[in-house]
Amino acid sequence: MAATRLELNLMRLLSRCEALAAERRDPEEWRLEKYVAALEDMLRELKKQSSKPAPELLNEYSRKVDFLKGLLEAEKLSSSTEKALANQFLAPGRTPTTAKERTPATKTVHLQTKARCTGQMRSELLGTVRSVLLLLLYRFKPCDPGCFEGLTSDEKQSAVELDAVLQHHQDMQEKLAEEMLSLARSLKNNTLAAQNVIKQDNQTLSHSLRMADQNFEKLKDESDRLEQHAKKSVNWLLWIMLIVVCFIFISMILFIRIFPKLK
């Protein structure tokens, strides 16, 4: 199916944006950002048309537009490390935009941007290492002020700032160490107090157990005595009942003998 006028315009503008992204631009350059915003509008209009391209081609257009948008957002970051990390997550296009391209322009731009960010990171790292080494040499090996003559004003400023940062961290470490010692003393005192309380509770519990054992022994003795007393009472009552029965029996016999039956 032949490309529509809107698709042709989108392809031309996309090719122009890829060319601008491959160039070294001034930080105040505004054209690429406006072009990418126009690409987003054209892509939305293209998706709404009835005679829109195949889904694979639309996905490829969206992939390239998202890549350019992400590239612009990554360039706005302040740190080269953040820029390099953001570029790692960008996905360039898979196919060339125009027939003149052998490899996708977005892939070339991606490689160039990664190389540029890596170079910036290397430069910043070397400058920081040099400043740190000179600062350490100045802190631990006294030297005359002329030892910093080879540094630029930015490097001198970085060395002074780094010195302030190191001093701040050293003060924080000392303060943290004092707080840890204070916490350790407090923990020791609390542990000793808890140990004394537990010891007193153990003594009270042992005394209570001994008293319970003694009361149990006394209760057992009293139970035995009560049982013996109960047995003795039962024996006396039995003998008394036997005596009473025998007395009644003998009395009845005597009564019968003394008072014979009437005729």
PDB file of C-alpha atoms in Angstrom:
ATOM      1  CA  MET A   1       0.000   0.000   0.000  1.00  0.00           C
ATOM      2  CA  ALA A   2       1.357   3.419  -0.968  1.00  0.00           C
ATOM      3  CA  ALA A   3       2.378   5.753   1.816  1.00  0.00           C
ATOM      4  CA  THR A   4       0.066   8.635   2.553  1.00  0.00           C
ATOM      5  CA  ARG A   5       1.158  12.253   2.593  1.00  0.00           C
ATOM      6  CA  LEU A   6       1.148  12.320   6.394  1.00  0.00           C
ATOM      7  CA  GLU A   7       3.372   9.239   6.560  1.00  0.00           C
ATOM      8  CA  LEU A   8       5.819  10.755   4.048  1.00  0.00           C
ATOM      9  CA  ASN A   9       6.014  13.944   6.097  1.00  0.00           C
ATOM     10  CA  LEU A  10       6.580  11.879   9.255  1.00  0.00           C
ATOM     11  CA  MET A  11       9.401   9.945   7.586  1.00  0.00           C
ATOM     12  CA  ARG A  12      11.089  13.172   6.364  1.00  0.00           C
ATOM     13  CA  LEU A  13      10.820  14.818   9.777  1.00  0.00           C
ATOM     14  CA  LEU A  14      12.026  11.647  11.501  1.00  0.00           C
ATOM     15  CA  SER A  15      15.068  11.498   9.206  1.00  0.00           C
ATOM     16  CA  ARG A  16      15.776  15.160   9.963  1.00  0.00           C
ATOM     17  CA  CYS A  17      15.520  14.535  13.712  1.00  0.00           C
ATOM     18  CA  GLU A  18      17.913  11.587  13.490  1.00  0.00           C
ATOM     19  CA  ALA A  19      20.417  13.776  11.645  1.00  0.00           C
ATOM     20  CA  LEU A  20      20.144  16.521  14.283  1.00  0.00           C
ATOM     21  CA  ALA A  21      20.540  13.976  17.099  1.00  0.00           C
ATOM     22  CA  ALA A  22      23.759  12.678  15.525  1.00  0.00           C
ATOM     23  CA  GLU A  23      25.316  16.171  15.535  1.00  0.00           C
ATOM     24  CA  ARG A  24      26.955  17.913  18.460  1.00  0.00           C
ATOM     25  CA  ARG A  25      24.334  20.427  19.456  1.00  0.00           C
ATOM     26  CA  ASP A  26      24.502  23.566  21.509  1.00  0.00           C
ATOM     27  CA  PRO A  27      22.859  23.247  24.940  1.00  0.00           C
ATOM     28  CA  GLU A  28      20.430  26.003  23.948  1.00  0.00           C
ATOM     29  CA  GLU A  29      19.389  24.221  20.751  1.00  0.00           C
ATOM     30  CA  TRP A  30      15.596  24.017  20.687  1.00  0.00           C
ATOM     31  CA  ARG A  31      14.751  22.688  17.223  1.00  0.00           C
ATOM     32  CA  LEU A  32      15.135  18.978  17.989  1.00  0.00           C
ATOM     33  CA  GLU A  33      12.749  19.167  20.952  1.00  0.00           C
ATOM     34  CA  LYS A  34      10.109  20.953  18.848  1.00  0.00           C
ATOM     35  CA  TYR A  35      10.590  18.476  15.998  1.00  0.00           C
ATOM     36  CA  VAL A  36      10.119  15.504  18.358  1.00  0.00           C
ATOM     37  CA  ALA A  37       6.907  17.051  19.736  1.00  0.00           C
ATOM     38  CA  ALA A  38       5.666  17.476  16.151  1.00  0.00           C
ATOM     39  CA  LEU A  39       6.578  13.842  15.448  1.00  0.00           C
ATOM     40  CA  GLU A  40       4.430  12.718  18.384  1.00  0.00           C
ATOM     41  CA  ASP A  41       1.460  14.699  17.042  1.00  0.00           C
ATOM     42  CA  MET A  42       1.904  13.325  13.528  1.00  0.00           C
ATOM     43  CA  LEU A  43       2.211   9.769  14.855  1.00  0.00           C
ATOM     44  CA  ARG A  44      -1.038  10.113  16.798  1.00  0.00           C
ATOM     45  CA  GLU A  45      -2.806  11.440  13.669  1.00  0.00           C
ATOM     46  CA  LEU A  46      -1.363   8.619  11.603  1.00  0.00           C
ATOM     47  CA  LYS A  47      -2.717   5.998  14.024  1.00  0.00           C
ATOM     48  CA  LYS A  48      -6.202   7.525  13.740  1.00  0.00           C
ATOM     49  CA  GLN A  49      -6.350   7.352   9.922  1.00  0.00           C
ATOM     50  CA  SER A  50      -8.278   4.606   8.212  1.00  0.00           C
ATOM     51  CA  SER A  51      -5.480   3.981   5.703  1.00  0.00           C
ATOM     52  CA  LYS A  52      -2.791   3.669   8.351  1.00  0.00           C
ATOM     53  CA  PRO A  53       0.388   1.604   7.778  1.00  0.00           C
ATOM     54  CA  ALA A  54       0.909  -1.946   8.985  1.00  0.00           C
ATOM     55  CA  PRO A  55       1.133  -2.461  12.766  1.00  0.00           C
ATOM     56  CA  GLU A  56       4.806  -3.479  12.525  1.00  0.00           C
ATOM     57  CA  LEU A  57       5.665  -0.222  10.764  1.00  0.00           C
ATOM     58  CA  LEU A  58       3.668   1.829  13.272  1.00  0.00           C
ATOM     59  CA  ASN A  59       5.504   0.111  16.127  1.00  0.00           C
ATOM     60  CA  GLU A  60       8.821   0.956  14.462  1.00  0.00           C
ATOM     61  CA  TYR A  61       7.828   4.636  14.140  1.00  0.00           C
ATOM     62  CA  SER A  62       6.761   4.690  17.789  1.00  0.00           C
ATOM     63  CA  ARG A  63      10.025   3.035  18.822  1.00  0.00           C
ATOM     64  CA  LYS A  64      12.114   5.681  17.041  1.00  0.00           C
ATOM     65  CA  VAL A  65      10.053   8.579  18.377  1.00  0.00           C
ATOM     66  CA  ASP A  66      10.306   7.219  21.933  1.00  0.00           C
ATOM     67  CA  PHE A  67      14.053   6.833  21.454  1.00  0.00           C
ATOM     68  CA  LEU A  68      14.451  10.475  20.420  1.00  0.00           C
ATOM     69  CA  LYS A  69      12.246  11.620  23.296  1.00  0.00           C
ATOM     70  CA  GLY A  70      14.242   9.571  25.791  1.00  0.00           C
ATOM     71  CA  LEU A  71      17.481  10.907  24.316  1.00  0.00           C
ATOM     72  CA  LEU A  72      16.335  14.489  24.941  1.00  0.00           C
ATOM     73  CA  GLU A  73      15.315  13.666  28.505  1.00  0.00           C
ATOM     74  CA  ALA A  74      18.679  12.004  29.159  1.00  0.00           C
ATOM     75  CA  GLU A  75      20.548  15.079  27.894  1.00  0.00           C
ATOM     76  CA  LYS A  76      18.750  17.224  30.478  1.00  0.00           C
ATOM     77  CA  LEU A  77      20.279  15.243  33.345  1.00  0.00           C
ATOM     78  CA  SER A  78      23.080  16.952  35.256  1.00  0.00           C
ATOM     79  CA  SER A  79      25.468  14.066  35.905  1.00  0.00           C
ATOM     80  CA  SER A  80      27.266  12.155  33.177  1.00  0.00           C
ATOM     81  CA  THR A  81      26.687   8.976  35.177  1.00  0.00           C
ATOM     82  CA  GLU A  82      22.944   9.547  35.121  1.00  0.00           C
ATOM     83  CA  LYS A  83      23.113  10.276  31.402  1.00  0.00           C
ATOM     84  CA  ALA A  84      25.007   7.049  30.726  1.00  0.00           C
ATOM     85  CA  LEU A  85      22.544   5.048  32.823  1.00  0.00           C
ATOM     86  CA  ALA A  86      19.557   6.613  31.060  1.00  0.00           C
ATOM     87  CA  ASN A  87      21.094   5.860  27.640  1.00  0.00           C
ATOM     88  CA  GLN A  88      21.469   2.213  28.616  1.00  0.00           C
ATOM     89  CA  PHE A  89      17.685   1.876  28.778  1.00  0.00           C
ATOM     90  CA  LEU A  90      17.012   3.525  25.393  1.00  0.00           C
ATOM     91  CA  ALA A  91      15.891   1.232  22.570  1.00  0.00           C
ATOM     92  CA  PRO A  92      16.863   2.438  19.049  1.00  0.00           C
ATOM     93  CA  GLY A  93      14.995   1.520  15.885  1.00  0.00           C
ATOM     94  CA  ARG A  94      15.517  -1.800  14.140  1.00  0.00           C
ATOM     95  CA  THR A  95      15.114  -0.727  10.509  1.00  0.00           C
ATOM     96  CA  PRO A  96      16.471   2.247   8.490  1.00  0.00           C
ATOM     97  CA  THR A  97      14.170   5.231   8.076  1.00  0.00           C
ATOM     98  CA  THR A  98      15.185   5.941   4.441  1.00  0.00           C
ATOM     99  CA  ALA A  99      16.481   3.743   1.657  1.00  0.00           C
ATOM    100  CA  LYS A 100      19.874   5.538   1.712  1.00  0.00           C
ATOM    101  CA  GLU A 101      20.671   4.230   5.204  1.00  0.00           C
ATOM    102  CA  ARG A 102      22.509   0.928   5.575  1.00  0.00           C
ATOM    103  CA  THR A 103      22.066   0.759   9.335  1.00  0.00           C
ATOM    104  CA  PRO A 104      19.351   2.455  11.383  1.00  0.00           C
ATOM    105  CA  ALA A 105      20.311   6.036  12.173  1.00  0.00           C
ATOM    106  CA  THR A 106      18.929   5.732  15.702  1.00  0.00           C
ATOM    107  CA  LYS A 107      21.313   2.858  16.404  1.00  0.00           C
ATOM    108  CA  THR A 108      24.245   4.994  15.248  1.00  0.00           C
ATOM    109  CA  VAL A 109      23.047   7.876  17.407  1.00  0.00           C
ATOM    110  CA  HIS A 110      22.736   5.503  20.354  1.00  0.00           C
ATOM    111  CA  LEU A 111      26.329   4.312  19.965  1.00  0.00           C
ATOM    112  CA  GLN A 112      27.624   7.880  19.591  1.00  0.00           C
ATOM    113  CA  THR A 113      25.743   9.027  22.691  1.00  0.00           C
ATOM    114  CA  LYS A 114      27.041   6.118  24.756  1.00  0.00           C
ATOM    115  CA  ALA A 115      30.610   6.834  23.659  1.00  0.00           C
ATOM    116  CA  ARG A 116      30.189  10.532  24.468  1.00  0.00           C
ATOM    117  CA  CYS A 117      28.806   9.800  27.950  1.00  0.00           C
ATOM    118  CA  THR A 118      31.598   7.303  28.621  1.00  0.00           C
ATOM    119  CA  GLY A 119      34.207   9.910  27.652  1.00  0.00           C
ATOM    120  CA  GLN A 120      32.633  12.479  29.952  1.00  0.00           C
ATOM    121  CA  MET A 121      32.567  10.002  32.811  1.00  0.00           C
ATOM    122  CA  ARG A 122      36.246   9.150  32.225  1.00  0.00           C
ATOM    123  CA  SER A 123      37.233  12.814  32.202  1.00  0.00           C
ATOM    124  CA  GLU A 124      35.290  13.562  35.375  1.00  0.00           C
ATOM    125  CA  LEU A 125      36.738  10.521  37.085  1.00  0.00           C
ATOM    126  CA  LEU A 126      40.324  11.404  36.162  1.00  0.00           C
ATOM    127  CA  GLY A 127      39.822  14.984  37.325  1.00  0.00           C
ATOM    128  CA  THR A 128      38.312  13.837  40.623  1.00  0.00           C
ATOM    129  CA  VAL A 129      41.084  11.302  41.231  1.00  0.00           C
ATOM    130  CA  ARG A 130      43.737  13.939  40.546  1.00  0.00           C
ATOM    131  CA  SER A 131      42.084  16.383  42.935  1.00  0.00           C
ATOM    132  CA  VAL A 132      41.750  13.713  45.637  1.00  0.00           C
ATOM    133  CA  LEU A 133      45.394  12.657  45.333  1.00  0.00           C
ATOM    134  CA  LEU A 134      46.634  16.232  45.533  1.00  0.00           C
ATOM    135  CA  LEU A 135      44.334  16.945  48.454  1.00  0.00           C
ATOM    136  CA  LEU A 136      45.517  13.856  50.333  1.00  0.00           C
ATOM    137  CA  LEU A 137      49.109  14.851  49.629  1.00  0.00           C
ATOM    138  CA  TYR A 138      48.373  18.311  50.992  1.00  0.00           C
ATOM    139  CA  ARG A 139      46.586  16.957  54.119  1.00  0.00           C
ATOM    140  CA  PHE A 140      49.020  14.221  55.112  1.00  0.00           C
ATOM    141  CA  LYS A 141      52.278  15.601  53.739  1.00  0.00           C
ATOM    142  CA  PRO A 142      52.729  19.298  54.431  1.00  0.00           C
ATOM    143  CA  CYS A 143      53.867  21.261  51.451  1.00  0.00           C
ATOM    144  CA  ASP A 144      54.096  24.865  50.392  1.00  0.00           C
ATOM    145  CA  PRO A 145      51.153  26.591  48.736  1.00  0.00           C
ATOM    146  CA  GLY A 146      52.969  26.374  45.422  1.00  0.00           C
ATOM    147  CA  CYS A 147      52.142  22.692  45.101  1.00  0.00           C
ATOM    148  CA  PHE A 148      48.712  23.686  43.720  1.00  0.00           C
ATOM    149  CA  GLU A 149      50.095  25.980  41.042  1.00  0.00           C
ATOM    150  CA  GLY A 150      49.554  23.348  38.349  1.00  0.00           C
ATOM    151  CA  LEU A 151      45.825  23.179  39.083  1.00  0.00           C
ATOM    152  CA  THR A 152      43.182  25.202  37.346  1.00  0.00           C
ATOM    153  CA  SER A 153      40.745  27.357  39.305  1.00  0.00           C
ATOM    154  CA  ASP A 154      38.019  24.705  38.981  1.00  0.00           C
ATOM    155  CA  GLU A 155      40.352  21.991  40.282  1.00  0.00           C
ATOM    156  CA  LYS A 156      41.409  24.198  43.198  1.00  0.00           C
ATOM    157  CA  GLN A 157      37.762  24.853  44.003  1.00  0.00           C
ATOM    158  CA  SER A 158      37.046  21.104  43.798  1.00  0.00           C
ATOM    159  CA  ALA A 159      39.978  20.401  46.134  1.00  0.00           C
ATOM    160  CA  VAL A 160      38.709  22.931  48.680  1.00  0.00           C
ATOM    161  CA  GLU A 161      35.166  21.550  48.478  1.00  0.00           C
ATOM    162  CA  LEU A 162      36.449  18.003  48.827  1.00  0.00           C
ATOM    163  CA  ASP A 163      38.470  19.010  51.866  1.00  0.00           C
ATOM    164  CA  ALA A 164      35.328  20.482  53.445  1.00  0.00           C
ATOM    165  CA  VAL A 165      33.368  17.325  52.624  1.00  0.00           C
ATOM    166  CA  LEU A 166      36.043  15.090  54.153  1.00  0.00           C
ATOM    167  CA  GLN A 167      36.154  17.238  57.292  1.00  0.00           C
ATOM    168  CA  HIS A 168      32.363  17.127  57.533  1.00  0.00           C
ATOM    169  CA  HIS A 169      32.360  13.336  57.203  1.00  0.00           C
ATOM    170  CA  GLN A 170      35.101  13.057  59.827  1.00  0.00           C
ATOM    171  CA  ASP A 171      33.080  15.186  62.247  1.00  0.00           C
ATOM    172  CA  MET A 172      29.991  13.093  61.544  1.00  0.00           C
ATOM    173  CA  GLN A 173      31.952   9.888  62.195  1.00  0.00           C
ATOM    174  CA  GLU A 174      33.258  11.227  65.510  1.00  0.00           C
ATOM    175  CA  LYS A 175      29.770  12.312  66.536  1.00  0.00           C
ATOM    176  CA  LEU A 176      28.379   8.928  65.509  1.00  0.00           C
ATOM    177  CA  ALA A 177      31.081   7.147  67.503  1.00  0.00           C
ATOM    178  CA  GLU A 178      30.226   9.201  70.612  1.00  0.00           C
ATOM    179  CA  GLU A 179      26.529   8.420  70.195  1.00  0.00           C
ATOM    180  CA  MET A 180      27.310   4.714  69.800  1.00  0.00           C
ATOM    181  CA  LEU A 181      29.407   4.771  72.998  1.00  0.00           C
ATOM    182  CA  SER A 182      26.594   6.527  74.843  1.00  0.00           C
ATOM    183  CA  LEU A 183      24.089   3.974  73.567  1.00  0.00           C
ATOM    184  CA  ALA A 184      26.417   1.143  74.587  1.00  0.00           C
ATOM    185  CA  ARG A 185      26.707   2.547  78.135  1.00  0.00           C
ATOM    186  CA  SER A 186      22.956   2.989  78.371  1.00  0.00           C
ATOM    187  CA  LEU A 187      22.406  -0.542  77.100  1.00  0.00           C
ATOM    188  CA  LYS A 188      24.886  -1.890  79.642  1.00  0.00           C
ATOM    189  CA  ASN A 189      23.149  -0.071  82.509  1.00  0.00           C
ATOM    190  CA  ASN A 190      19.734  -1.271  81.373  1.00  0.00           C
ATOM    191  CA  THR A 191      21.045  -4.828  81.085  1.00  0.00           C
ATOM    192  CA  LEU A 192      22.482  -4.735  84.615  1.00  0.00           C
ATOM    193  CA  ALA A 193      19.237  -3.312  86.013  1.00  0.00           C
ATOM    194  CA  ALA A 194      17.203  -5.976  84.227  1.00  0.00           C
ATOM    195  CA  GLN A 195      19.588  -8.637  85.521  1.00  0.00           C
ATOM    196  CA  ASN A 196      19.119  -7.457  89.116  1.00  0.00           C
ATOM    197  CA  VAL A 197      15.332  -7.408  88.732  1.00  0.00           C
ATOM    198  CA  ILE A 198      15.357 -10.923  87.292  1.00  0.00           C
ATOM    199  CA  LYS A 199      17.616 -12.098  90.110  1.00  0.00           C
ATOM    200  CA  GLN A 200      15.251 -10.666  92.732  1.00  0.00           C
ATOM    201  CA  ASP A 201      12.269 -12.255  90.992  1.00  0.00           C
ATOM    202  CA  ASN A 202      14.045 -15.619  90.988  1.00  0.00           C
ATOM    203  CA  GLN A 203      14.746 -15.306  94.716  1.00  0.00           C
ATOM    204  CA  THR A 204      11.118 -14.407  95.436  1.00  0.00           C
ATOM    205  CA  LEU A 205       9.938 -17.335  93.336  1.00  0.00           C
ATOM    206  CA  SER A 206      12.284 -19.748  95.118  1.00  0.00           C
ATOM    207  CA  HIS A 207      11.058 -18.535  98.509  1.00  0.00           C
ATOM    208  CA  SER A 208       7.448 -18.957  97.403  1.00  0.00           C
ATOM    209  CA  LEU A 209       8.162 -22.502  96.222  1.00  0.00           C
ATOM    210  CA  ARG A 210       9.786 -23.382  99.544  1.00  0.00           C
ATOM    211  CA  MET A 211       6.825 -21.974 101.471  1.00  0.00           C
ATOM    212  CA  ALA A 212       4.429 -23.931  99.258  1.00  0.00           C
ATOM    213  CA  ASP A 213       6.386 -27.141  99.913  1.00  0.00           C
ATOM    214  CA  GLN A 214       6.319 -26.521 103.677  1.00  0.00           C
ATOM    215  CA  ASN A 215       2.582 -25.796 103.644  1.00  0.00           C
ATOM    216  CA  PHE A 216       1.988 -28.960 101.641  1.00  0.00           C
ATOM    217  CA  GLU A 217       3.916 -31.045 104.185  1.00  0.00           C
ATOM    218  CA  LYS A 218       1.974 -29.481 107.068  1.00  0.00           C
ATOM    219  CA  LEU A 219      -1.297 -30.075 105.306  1.00  0.00           C
ATOM    220  CA  LYS A 220      -0.357 -33.702 104.726  1.00  0.00           C
ATOM    221  CA  ASP A 221       0.495 -34.202 108.385  1.00  0.00           C
ATOM    222  CA  GLU A 222      -2.775 -32.637 109.501  1.00  0.00           C
ATOM    223  CA  SER A 223      -4.702 -34.836 107.056  1.00  0.00           C
ATOM    224  CA  ASP A 224      -3.095 -37.974 108.500  1.00  0.00           C
ATOM    225  CA  ARG A 225      -3.908 -36.922 112.051  1.00  0.00           C
ATOM    226  CA  LEU A 226      -7.506 -36.143 111.095  1.00  0.00           C
ATOM    227  CA  GLU A 227      -7.840 -39.525 109.422  1.00  0.00           C
ATOM    228  CA  GLN A 228      -6.504 -41.304 112.500  1.00  0.00           C
ATOM    229  CA  HIS A 229      -8.829 -39.338 114.755  1.00  0.00           C
ATOM    230  CA  ALA A 230     -11.772 -40.195 112.512  1.00  0.00           C
ATOM    231  CA  LYS A 231     -10.888 -43.900 112.727  1.00  0.00           C
ATOM    232  CA  LYS A 232     -10.693 -43.744 116.519  1.00  0.00           C
ATOM    233  CA  SER A 233     -14.091 -42.043 116.743  1.00  0.00           C
ATOM    234  CA  VAL A 234     -15.685 -44.722 114.576  1.00  0.00           C
ATOM    235  CA  ASN A 235     -14.230 -47.511 116.763  1.00  0.00           C
ATOM    236  CA  TRP A 236     -15.589 -46.001 120.012  1.00  0.00           C
ATOM    237  CA  LEU A 237     -19.016 -45.480 118.479  1.00  0.00           C
ATOM    238  CA  LEU A 238     -19.146 -49.094 117.305  1.00  0.00           C
ATOM    239  CA  TRP A 239     -18.320 -50.415 120.793  1.00  0.00           C
ATOM    240  CA  ILE A 240     -20.925 -48.199 122.379  1.00  0.00           C
ATOM    241  CA  MET A 241     -23.588 -49.400 119.935  1.00  0.00           C
ATOM    242  CA  LEU A 242     -22.689 -53.031 120.629  1.00  0.00           C
ATOM    243  CA  ILE A 243     -22.946 -52.466 124.375  1.00  0.00           C
ATOM    244  CA  VAL A 244     -26.324 -50.740 123.992  1.00  0.00           C
ATOM    245  CA  VAL A 245     -27.664 -53.590 121.817  1.00  0.00           C
ATOM    246  CA  CYS A 246     -26.472 -56.211 124.294  1.00  0.00           C
ATOM    247  CA  PHE A 247     -28.032 -54.288 127.211  1.00  0.00           C
ATOM    248  CA  ILE A 248     -31.369 -54.056 125.366  1.00  0.00           C
ATOM    249  CA  PHE A 249     -31.245 -57.772 124.552  1.00  0.00           C
ATOM    250  CA  ILE A 250     -30.546 -58.761 128.133  1.00  0.00           C
ATOM    251  CA  SER A 251     -33.227 -56.379 129.397  1.00  0.00           C
ATOM    252  CA  MET A 252     -35.825 -57.944 127.086  1.00  0.00           C
ATOM    253  CA  ILE A 253     -34.972 -61.438 128.280  1.00  0.00           C
ATOM    254  CA  LEU A 254     -35.253 -60.344 131.912  1.00  0.00           C
ATOM    255  CA  PHE A 255     -38.513 -58.587 131.204  1.00  0.00           C
ATOM    256  CA  ILE A 256     -39.946 -61.719 129.611  1.00  0.00           C
ATOM    257  CA  ARG A 257     -38.842 -63.865 132.580  1.00  0.00           C
ATOM    258  CA  ILE A 258     -40.158 -61.524 135.191  1.00  0.00           C
ATOM    259  CA  PHE A 259     -43.514 -60.877 133.502  1.00  0.00           C
ATOM    260  CA  PRO A 260     -44.829 -64.195 132.137  1.00  0.00           C
ATOM    261  CA  LYS A 261     -47.431 -64.399 129.419  1.00  0.00           C
ATOM    262  CA  LEU A 262     -51.021 -63.848 130.563  1.00  0.00           C
ATOM    263  CA  LYS A 263     -53.397 -66.813 130.299  1.00  0.00           C
TER     264      LYS A 263
END
